[in-house]
PDB file of C-alpha atoms and ligand atoms in Angstrom:
ATOM      1  CA  MET A   1      17.750   8.372   7.743  1.00 97.00           C
ATOM      2  CA  LEU A   2      17.492   9.090   4.002  1.00 98.00           C
ATOM      3  CA  ARG A   3      20.495  10.206   2.029  1.00 98.00           C
ATOM      4  CA  VAL A   4      20.256  11.021  -1.670  1.00 98.00           C
ATOM      5  CA  GLU A   5      23.644  11.549  -3.302  1.00 98.00           C
ATOM      6  CA  GLY A   6      24.122  13.068  -6.751  1.00 98.00           C
ATOM      7  CA  LEU A   7      20.793  11.741  -8.030  1.00 98.00           C
ATOM      8  CA  ASP A   8      20.084  11.774 -11.768  1.00 98.00           C
ATOM      9  CA  VAL A   9      16.702  10.757 -13.201  1.00 98.00           C
ATOM     10  CA  GLN A  10      16.113  10.541 -16.943  1.00 97.00           C
ATOM     11  CA  TYR A  11      13.178   9.990 -19.260  1.00 96.00           C
ATOM     12  CA  GLY A  12      14.924   8.808 -22.389  1.00 93.00           C
ATOM     13  CA  ARG A  13      17.207  11.705 -23.238  1.00 92.00           C
ATOM     14  CA  ILE A  14      15.419  14.190 -20.960  1.00 94.00           C
ATOM     15  CA  ARG A  15      17.284  14.697 -17.710  1.00 94.00           C
ATOM     16  CA  ALA A  16      14.538  15.502 -15.205  1.00 97.00           C
ATOM     17  CA  VAL A  17      16.796  15.485 -12.109  1.00 98.00           C
ATOM     18  CA  ARG A  18      20.471  16.440 -12.158  1.00 98.00           C
ATOM     19  CA  ASP A  19      22.977  15.781  -9.441  1.00 98.00           C
ATOM     20  CA  VAL A  20      20.539  16.281  -6.552  1.00 98.00           C
ATOM     21  CA  SER A  21      21.790  15.556  -3.036  1.00 98.00           C
ATOM     22  CA  LEU A  22      19.593  15.812   0.020  1.00 97.00           C
ATOM     23  CA  GLU A  23      19.162  14.346   3.473  1.00 97.00           C
ATOM     24  CA  VAL A  24      16.249  13.644   5.742  1.00 97.00           C
ATOM     25  CA  SER A  25      17.024  12.898   9.387  1.00 97.00           C
ATOM     26  CA  GLN A  26      14.985  10.766  11.747  1.00 97.00           C
ATOM     27  CA  GLY A  27      11.837  12.574  12.921  1.00 96.00           C
ATOM     28  CA  GLU A  28      12.120  15.490  10.505  1.00 96.00           C
ATOM     29  CA  ILE A  29       9.658  16.959   8.056  1.00 97.00           C
ATOM     30  CA  VAL A  30      11.659  18.047   5.039  1.00 97.00           C
ATOM     31  CA  GLY A  31       9.961  20.074   2.302  1.00 96.00           C
ATOM     32  CA  LEU A  32      10.841  19.766  -1.363  1.00 96.00           C
ATOM     33  CA  LEU A  33       9.646  22.861  -3.210  1.00 93.00           C
ATOM     34  CA  GLY A  34       9.915  24.196  -6.718  1.00 91.00           C
ATOM     35  CA  PRO A  35       7.845  25.170  -9.754  1.00 89.00           C
ATOM     36  CA  ASN A  36       6.091  22.742 -12.086  1.00 88.00           C
ATOM     37  CA  GLY A  37       8.504  20.495 -13.886  1.00 91.00           C
ATOM     38  CA  ALA A  38      11.305  21.128 -11.374  1.00 94.00           C
ATOM     39  CA  GLY A  39      11.831  17.402 -10.821  1.00 96.00           C
ATOM     40  CA  LYS A  40      10.111  16.957  -7.443  1.00 96.00           C
ATOM     41  CA  THR A  41       7.886  14.048  -8.471  1.00 97.00           C
ATOM     42  CA  SER A  42      10.779  12.426 -10.325  1.00 98.00           C
ATOM     43  CA  THR A  43      12.927  12.637  -7.171  1.00 98.00           C
ATOM     44  CA  LEU A  44      10.244  10.885  -5.113  1.00 98.00           C
ATOM     45  CA  GLY A  45       9.844   8.355  -7.929  1.00 98.00           C
ATOM     46  CA  ALA A  46      13.534   7.485  -7.765  1.00 98.00           C
ATOM     47  CA  VAL A  47      13.600   7.251  -3.953  1.00 98.00           C
ATOM     48  CA  SER A  48      10.548   4.973  -3.945  1.00 98.00           C
ATOM     49  CA  GLY A  49      11.872   2.726  -6.714  1.00 97.00           C
ATOM     50  CA  ARG A  50       9.116   3.620  -9.154  1.00 96.00           C
ATOM     51  CA  LEU A  51      11.610   5.270 -11.488  1.00 97.00           C
ATOM     52  CA  PRO A  52      15.107   4.033 -12.283  1.00 96.00           C
ATOM     53  CA  VAL A  53      18.056   5.925 -10.849  1.00 97.00           C
ATOM     54  CA  ALA A  54      20.231   7.013 -13.783  1.00 97.00           C
ATOM     55  CA  GLY A  55      23.052   8.248 -11.583  1.00 97.00           C
ATOM     56  CA  GLY A  56      23.949   8.731  -7.932  1.00 98.00           C
ATOM     57  CA  ARG A  57      22.756   6.793  -4.901  1.00 98.00           C
ATOM     58  CA  VAL A  58      19.773   6.547  -2.571  1.00 98.00           C
ATOM     59  CA  LEU A  59      20.545   5.269   0.924  1.00 98.00           C
ATOM     60  CA  LEU A  60      18.180   4.459   3.788  1.00 98.00           C
ATOM     61  CA  GLU A  61      20.065   4.245   7.059  1.00 96.00           C
ATOM     62  CA  GLY A  62      23.197   3.529   5.057  1.00 96.00           C
ATOM     63  CA  GLU A  63      21.662   0.742   2.986  1.00 96.00           C
ATOM     64  CA  GLN A  64      21.340   1.105  -0.742  1.00 97.00           C
ATOM     65  CA  LEU A  65      17.799   1.506  -2.064  1.00 97.00           C
ATOM     66  CA  ASP A  66      18.525   2.335  -5.693  1.00 96.00           C
ATOM     67  CA  GLY A  67      18.242  -0.666  -7.961  1.00 95.00           C
ATOM     68  CA  ARG A  68      15.807  -2.421  -5.632  1.00 97.00           C
ATOM     69  CA  PRO A  69      12.202  -3.127  -6.685  1.00 97.00           C
ATOM     70  CA  ALA A  70       9.548  -0.711  -5.427  1.00 96.00           C
ATOM     71  CA  GLU A  71       7.878  -3.372  -3.312  1.00 94.00           C
ATOM     72  CA  GLU A  72      11.094  -4.153  -1.479  1.00 96.00           C
ATOM     73  CA  ILE A  73      11.585  -0.451  -0.776  1.00 97.00           C
ATOM     74  CA  VAL A  74       8.104  -0.376   0.795  1.00 96.00           C
ATOM     75  CA  ARG A  75       9.065  -3.427   2.857  1.00 94.00           C
ATOM     76  CA  ARG A  76      12.174  -1.603   4.038  1.00 96.00           C
ATOM     77  CA  GLY A  77      10.000   1.188   5.384  1.00 96.00           C
ATOM     78  CA  VAL A  78       9.556   3.812   2.668  1.00 98.00           C
ATOM     79  CA  SER A  79       6.003   4.527   1.559  1.00 97.00           C
ATOM     80  CA  LEU A  80       4.933   6.929  -1.186  1.00 97.00           C
ATOM     81  CA  VAL A  81       1.642   8.824  -1.369  1.00 96.00           C
ATOM     82  CA  PRO A  82       1.658   9.678  -5.066  1.00 94.00           C
ATOM     83  CA  GLU A  83       0.256  12.825  -6.591  1.00 92.00           C
ATOM     84  CA  GLY A  84      -3.339  12.617  -7.760  1.00 88.00           C
ATOM     85  CA  ARG A  85      -5.109  10.507  -5.110  1.00 84.00           C
ATOM     86  CA  HIS A  86      -5.009   7.185  -6.878  1.00 90.00           C
ATOM     87  CA  VAL A  87      -7.597   5.093  -5.103  1.00 94.00           C
ATOM     88  CA  PHE A  88      -8.928   1.813  -6.464  1.00 94.00           C
ATOM     89  CA  ALA A  89     -12.301   3.317  -7.341  1.00 95.00           C
ATOM     90  CA  THR A  90     -14.265   0.082  -7.725  1.00 96.00           C
ATOM     91  CA  LEU A  91     -12.938  -1.375  -4.472  1.00 97.00           C
ATOM     92  CA  THR A  92     -14.276  -0.454  -1.048  1.00 97.00           C
ATOM     93  CA  VAL A  93     -12.462   1.775   1.414  1.00 98.00           C
ATOM     94  CA  ALA A  94     -11.784  -1.374   3.466  1.00 97.00           C
ATOM     95  CA  GLU A  95     -10.221  -3.130   0.466  1.00 97.00           C
ATOM     96  CA  ASN A  96      -8.136  -0.084  -0.415  1.00 97.00           C
ATOM     97  CA  LEU A  97      -6.759   0.020   3.125  1.00 97.00           C
ATOM     98  CA  ALA A  98      -6.000  -3.709   3.087  1.00 95.00           C
ATOM     99  CA  ILE A  99      -3.940  -3.238  -0.094  1.00 94.00           C
ATOM    100  CA  GLY A 100      -1.678  -0.873   1.846  1.00 93.00           C
ATOM    101  CA  ALA A 101      -0.784  -3.737   4.178  1.00 93.00           C
ATOM    102  CA  THR A 102      -0.060  -6.419   1.575  1.00 90.00           C
ATOM    103  CA  VAL A 103       3.700  -6.244   2.197  1.00 87.00           C
ATOM    104  CA  ARG A 104       3.174  -7.170   5.863  1.00 86.00           C
ATOM    105  CA  LYS A 105       2.953 -10.581   7.482  1.00 84.00           C
ATOM    106  CA  ASP A 106       1.755  -9.520  10.967  1.00 87.00           C
ATOM    107  CA  ARG A 107      -1.957  -9.926  10.173  1.00 84.00           C
ATOM    108  CA  ALA A 108      -3.248  -9.359  13.716  1.00 86.00           C
ATOM    109  CA  GLN A 109      -1.498  -6.036  13.972  1.00 93.00           C
ATOM    110  CA  VAL A 110      -2.804  -4.966  10.576  1.00 94.00           C
ATOM    111  CA  ALA A 111      -6.354  -5.036  11.968  1.00 93.00           C
ATOM    112  CA  GLU A 112      -5.187  -2.876  14.880  1.00 94.00           C
ATOM    113  CA  ASP A 113      -3.506  -0.436  12.518  1.00 95.00           C
ATOM    114  CA  ILE A 114      -6.607  -0.173  10.339  1.00 96.00           C
ATOM    115  CA  GLU A 115      -8.562   0.707  13.469  1.00 96.00           C
ATOM    116  CA  ARG A 116      -5.979   3.384  14.308  1.00 96.00           C
ATOM    117  CA  GLN A 117      -6.349   4.938  10.843  1.00 97.00           C
ATOM    118  CA  LEU A 118     -10.167   4.887  11.131  1.00 98.00           C
ATOM    119  CA  GLU A 119      -9.778   6.806  14.373  1.00 97.00           C
ATOM    120  CA  ARG A 120      -7.492   9.307  12.678  1.00 96.00           C
ATOM    121  CA  PHE A 121      -9.704   9.721   9.586  1.00 96.00           C
ATOM    122  CA  SER A 122     -13.277   9.243  10.826  1.00 95.00           C
ATOM    123  CA  VAL A 123     -14.737   9.763   7.364  1.00 96.00           C
ATOM    124  CA  LEU A 124     -13.099   6.491   6.310  1.00 97.00           C
ATOM    125  CA  ARG A 125     -15.020   4.635   9.003  1.00 97.00           C
ATOM    126  CA  ARG A 126     -18.254   6.189   7.770  1.00 97.00           C
ATOM    127  CA  TYR A 127     -17.614   4.971   4.198  1.00 97.00           C
ATOM    128  CA  TYR A 128     -15.722   1.790   5.132  1.00 97.00           C
ATOM    129  CA  ARG A 129     -17.905  -0.489   2.981  1.00 97.00           C
ATOM    130  CA  SER A 130     -18.488   2.038   0.183  1.00 97.00           C
ATOM    131  CA  ASN A 131     -16.625   2.147  -3.088  1.00 97.00           C
ATOM    132  CA  ALA A 132     -13.645   4.489  -2.880  1.00 97.00           C
ATOM    133  CA  GLY A 133     -14.674   6.070  -6.184  1.00 96.00           C
ATOM    134  CA  LYS A 134     -17.655   7.631  -4.396  1.00 96.00           C
ATOM    135  CA  LEU A 135     -15.470   9.628  -2.004  1.00 96.00           C
ATOM    136  CA  SER A 136     -14.768  13.328  -2.548  1.00 93.00           C
ATOM    137  CA  GLY A 137     -11.259  14.484  -3.430  1.00 92.00           C
ATOM    138  CA  GLY A 138     -10.467  15.317   0.179  1.00 93.00           C
ATOM    139  CA  GLU A 139     -11.779  11.978   1.409  1.00 95.00           C
ATOM    140  CA  GLN A 140      -9.725  10.151  -1.216  1.00 95.00           C
ATOM    141  CA  GLN A 141      -6.623  12.025  -0.062  1.00 95.00           C
ATOM    142  CA  GLN A 142      -7.247  10.799   3.486  1.00 96.00           C
ATOM    143  CA  LEU A 143      -7.669   7.273   2.133  1.00 97.00           C
ATOM    144  CA  VAL A 144      -4.382   7.282   0.210  1.00 97.00           C
ATOM    145  CA  ILE A 145      -2.494   8.642   3.228  1.00 97.00           C
ATOM    146  CA  ALA A 146      -4.083   6.000   5.484  1.00 97.00           C
ATOM    147  CA  ARG A 147      -3.303   3.308   2.909  1.00 97.00           C
ATOM    148  CA  ALA A 148       0.349   4.370   2.772  1.00 97.00           C
ATOM    149  CA  LEU A 149       0.552   4.308   6.587  1.00 97.00           C
ATOM    150  CA  LEU A 150      -0.693   0.717   6.637  1.00 96.00           C
ATOM    151  CA  SER A 151       2.649  -0.500   5.339  1.00 95.00           C
ATOM    152  CA  ARG A 152       4.060   0.861   8.639  1.00 95.00           C
ATOM    153  CA  PRO A 153       6.612   3.161   7.024  1.00 97.00           C
ATOM    154  CA  ARG A 154       9.510   4.787   8.812  1.00 96.00           C
ATOM    155  CA  LEU A 155       9.766   7.335   6.015  1.00 98.00           C
ATOM    156  CA  LEU A 156       6.671   8.738   4.320  1.00 98.00           C
ATOM    157  CA  LEU A 157       6.996  10.433   0.926  1.00 98.00           C
ATOM    158  CA  LEU A 158       4.086  12.770   0.227  1.00 98.00           C
ATOM    159  CA  ASP A 159       3.589  14.189  -3.264  1.00 97.00           C
ATOM    160  CA  GLU A 160       1.426  17.330  -3.318  1.00 95.00           C
ATOM    161  CA  PRO A 161      -1.089  16.102  -0.719  1.00 95.00           C
ATOM    162  CA  SER A 162      -2.944  19.423  -0.496  1.00 93.00           C
ATOM    163  CA  LEU A 163      -3.310  20.034  -4.231  1.00 92.00           C
ATOM    164  CA  GLY A 164      -6.841  21.045  -5.217  1.00 89.00           C
ATOM    165  CA  LEU A 165      -8.315  20.720  -1.725  1.00 92.00           C
ATOM    166  CA  SER A 166     -10.582  23.235   0.018  1.00 92.00           C
ATOM    167  CA  PRO A 167      -8.909  25.421   2.687  1.00 92.00           C
ATOM    168  CA  LEU A 168     -10.442  23.334   5.468  1.00 92.00           C
ATOM    169  CA  LEU A 169      -9.071  20.114   4.021  1.00 92.00           C
ATOM    170  CA  VAL A 170      -5.694  21.727   3.400  1.00 93.00           C
ATOM    171  CA  ASP A 171      -5.657  22.465   7.144  1.00 94.00           C
ATOM    172  CA  LEU A 172      -6.531  18.843   7.858  1.00 94.00           C
ATOM    173  CA  VAL A 173      -3.700  17.584   5.643  1.00 94.00           C
ATOM    174  CA  PHE A 174      -1.113  19.821   7.316  1.00 96.00           C
ATOM    175  CA  GLU A 175      -2.421  18.975  10.799  1.00 96.00           C
ATOM    176  CA  THR A 176      -2.139  15.290   9.912  1.00 96.00           C
ATOM    177  CA  ILE A 177       1.448  15.779   8.746  1.00 97.00           C
ATOM    178  CA  GLU A 178       2.379  17.420  12.066  1.00 96.00           C
ATOM    179  CA  GLN A 179       0.571  14.705  13.992  1.00 96.00           C
ATOM    180  CA  LEU A 180       2.503  12.016  12.109  1.00 97.00           C
ATOM    181  CA  ARG A 181       5.798  13.671  12.992  1.00 96.00           C
ATOM    182  CA  ALA A 182       4.707  13.782  16.634  1.00 96.00           C
ATOM    183  CA  GLU A 183       4.139  10.023  16.360  1.00 95.00           C
ATOM    184  CA  GLY A 184       7.744   9.610  15.239  1.00 95.00           C
ATOM    185  CA  LEU A 185       7.362   9.359  11.487  1.00 98.00           C
ATOM    186  CA  THR A 186       9.917  10.972   9.172  1.00 98.00           C
ATOM    187  CA  ILE A 187       8.441  12.838   6.203  1.00 98.00           C
ATOM    188  CA  LEU A 188       9.660  14.117   2.848  1.00 98.00           C
ATOM    189  CA  LEU A 189       6.972  16.483   1.605  1.00 98.00           C
ATOM    190  CA  VAL A 190       6.621  17.730  -1.973  1.00 97.00           C
ATOM    191  CA  GLU A 191       4.199  20.627  -2.070  1.00 92.00           C
ATOM    192  CA  GLN A 192       3.010  23.480  -4.244  1.00 84.00           C
ATOM    193  CA  ASN A 193       1.701  25.183  -1.105  1.00 85.00           C
ATOM    194  CA  ALA A 194       5.091  26.637  -0.254  1.00 87.00           C
ATOM    195  CA  SER A 195       3.965  29.004   2.501  1.00 86.00           C
ATOM    196  CA  ARG A 196       2.299  26.206   4.484  1.00 90.00           C
ATOM    197  CA  THR A 197       5.222  23.888   3.842  1.00 91.00           C
ATOM    198  CA  VAL A 198       7.850  26.294   5.187  1.00 89.00           C
ATOM    199  CA  GLU A 199       5.726  26.657   8.330  1.00 89.00           C
ATOM    200  CA  VAL A 200       5.593  22.945   9.039  1.00 93.00           C
ATOM    201  CA  ALA A 201       8.926  21.732   7.646  1.00 94.00           C
ATOM    202  CA  ASP A 202      12.132  21.624   9.665  1.00 94.00           C
ATOM    203  CA  ARG A 203      14.061  22.324   6.478  1.00 93.00           C
ATOM    204  CA  CYS A 204      13.272  22.888   2.829  1.00 93.00           C
ATOM    205  CA  TYR A 205      15.090  22.161  -0.388  1.00 94.00           C
ATOM    206  CA  VAL A 206      14.225  24.033  -3.556  1.00 92.00           C
ATOM    207  CA  LEU A 207      14.498  22.453  -6.991  1.00 94.00           C
ATOM    208  CA  ARG A 208      14.375  24.252 -10.289  1.00 92.00           C
ATOM    209  CA  GLY A 209      14.977  22.785 -13.746  1.00 94.00           C
ATOM    210  CA  GLY A 210      16.004  19.486 -12.173  1.00 96.00           C
ATOM    211  CA  GLU A 211      18.705  21.050 -10.001  1.00 96.00           C
ATOM    212  CA  LEU A 212      18.886  21.929  -6.350  1.00 94.00           C
ATOM    213  CA  VAL A 213      18.984  25.722  -6.073  1.00 91.00           C
ATOM    214  CA  ALA A 214      18.436  26.330  -2.358  1.00 87.00           C
ATOM    215  CA  HIS A 215      18.430  24.652   1.024  1.00 88.00           C
ATOM    216  CA  ALA A 216      17.045  26.457   4.028  1.00 84.00           C
ATOM    217  CA  PRO A 217      16.098  25.702   7.624  1.00 81.00           C
ATOM    218  CA  ARG A 218      12.709  26.824   8.935  1.00 77.00           C
ATOM    219  CA  GLY A 219      12.261  30.596   8.766  1.00 72.00           C
ATOM    220  CA  ASP A 220      15.117  31.123   6.327  1.00 76.00           C
ATOM    221  CA  LEU A 221      13.010  31.456   3.192  1.00 73.00           C
ATOM    222  CA  SER A 222      11.249  34.815   2.991  1.00 71.00           C
ATOM    223  CA  PRO A 223       7.900  35.295   1.225  1.00 65.00           C
ATOM    224  CA  GLU A 224       9.810  37.161  -1.529  1.00 70.00           C
ATOM    225  CA  GLU A 225      12.131  34.228  -2.045  1.00 72.00           C
ATOM    226  CA  LEU A 226       9.161  31.883  -2.142  1.00 69.00           C
ATOM    227  CA  GLY A 227       7.510  34.072  -4.776  1.00 68.00           C
ATOM    228  CA  ASP A 228      10.686  33.885  -6.847  1.00 71.00           C
ATOM    229  CA  ILE A 229      10.681  30.107  -6.645  1.00 67.00           C
ATOM    230  CA  TYR A 230       7.260  29.863  -8.215  1.00 65.00           C
ATOM    231  CA  LEU A 231       7.747  32.577 -10.769  1.00 61.00           C
ATOM    232  CA  GLY A 232      10.934  30.813 -11.744  1.00 57.00           C
ATOM    233  CA  ALA A 233      12.951  33.977 -11.115  1.00 50.00           C
ATOM    234  CA  GLY A 234      15.959  34.483  -8.895  1.00 43.00           C
TER     235      GLY A 234
HETATM  236  P1  ATP B   1       4.937  18.919 -11.136  1.00 93.07           P
HETATM  237  O1  ATP B   1       4.634  19.714  -9.912  1.00 93.07           O
HETATM  238  O2  ATP B   1       4.416  19.527 -12.382  1.00 93.07           O
HETATM  239  O3  ATP B   1       4.642  17.447 -11.007  1.00 93.07           O
HETATM  240  P2  ATP B   1       7.685  18.266 -10.664  1.00 93.07           P
HETATM  241  O4  ATP B   1       8.599  19.205 -10.003  1.00 93.07           O
HETATM  242  O5  ATP B   1       7.153  17.157  -9.853  1.00 93.07           O
HETATM  243  O6  ATP B   1       6.515  19.060 -11.324  1.00 93.07           O
HETATM  244  P3  ATP B   1       8.511  16.260 -12.492  1.00 93.07           P
HETATM  245  O7  ATP B   1       7.116  15.743 -12.664  1.00 93.07           O
HETATM  246  O8  ATP B   1       9.454  15.457 -11.710  1.00 93.07           O
HETATM  247  O9  ATP B   1       8.470  17.716 -11.906  1.00 93.07           O
HETATM  248  O10 ATP B   1       9.102  16.523 -13.942  1.00 93.07           O
HETATM  249  C1  ATP B   1      10.438  16.934 -14.182  1.00 93.07           C
HETATM  250  C2  ATP B   1      10.707  16.985 -15.690  1.00 93.07           C
HETATM  251  O11 ATP B   1      10.603  15.698 -16.251  1.00 93.07           O
HETATM  252  C3  ATP B   1       9.756  17.873 -16.452  1.00 93.07           C
HETATM  253  O12 ATP B   1      10.486  18.555 -17.438  1.00 93.07           O
HETATM  254  C4  ATP B   1       8.798  16.917 -17.098  1.00 93.07           C
HETATM  255  O13 ATP B   1       8.313  17.422 -18.315  1.00 93.07           O
HETATM  256  C5  ATP B   1       9.664  15.701 -17.315  1.00 93.07           C
HETATM  257  N1  ATP B   1       8.876  14.462 -17.229  1.00 93.07           N
HETATM  258  C6  ATP B   1       8.157  14.039 -16.162  1.00 93.07           C
HETATM  259  N2  ATP B   1       7.572  12.858 -16.395  1.00 93.07           N
HETATM  260  C7  ATP B   1       7.938  12.505 -17.650  1.00 93.07           C
HETATM  261  C8  ATP B   1       7.683  11.376 -18.496  1.00 93.07           C
HETATM  262  N3  ATP B   1       6.912  10.358 -18.078  1.00 93.07           N
HETATM  263  N4  ATP B   1       8.239  11.368 -19.723  1.00 93.07           N
HETATM  264  C9  ATP B   1       9.010  12.382 -20.147  1.00 93.07           C
HETATM  265  N5  ATP B   1       9.317  13.468 -19.399  1.00 93.07           N
HETATM  266  C10 ATP B   1       8.781  13.538 -18.190  1.00 93.07           C
END
């Protein structure tokens, strides 16, 4: 479904991503692991059109995404849940959810989809008319995932969704990810929680210093190898 070929991402003269190639097939959860500064967020930025592609190509079902505006990429079925739970704090939960659907024209089905997300994340129903800024970190994470789903993506890009959450909420995030795959969604997951990611992902790629250093199917990365990834050794 997604094919990234020889991707380069640059910030001025800094090359954050170098010659990265990866694939995500229909219905897969693919993990993208690596230490801080490895280039994971920059890779998602380039795929989602939020950052310019300095080299290489990004293809969705064979069609070129690179060079297209971010909004068009959302319309084509790729939705990003950025790092850091960016909710519109002074808007209500309802308004935040509606923003996720602005690229759509099928208004009647949007209402149905909002209902589906309120069933999935019951806390959002409870605070539906409250300002999103009042929600806890875990509740805001549920809101940004629900908001991203309201664009009806085929491919969901998740950037560190479990970061800073309590163990119970980390469980909820990973259960949600598995549930979404069961519903047919394809997921590219950037995570610092490597041990949970290798459990849930069909395959993982490992980035370090902007370059791809490993690619492994489920079960192929040992705890020792994972430790090396985060210590920056190996
Ligand atoms: P983290 O988990 O810390 O977000 P990451 O793997 O997502 O790490 P990136 O955020 O993609 O890594 O960063 C890759 C490199 O690009 C790092 O060296 C970082 O310092 C640099 N970088 C990221 N954003 C910018 C920016 N806006 N301007 C300049 N350099 C940047």
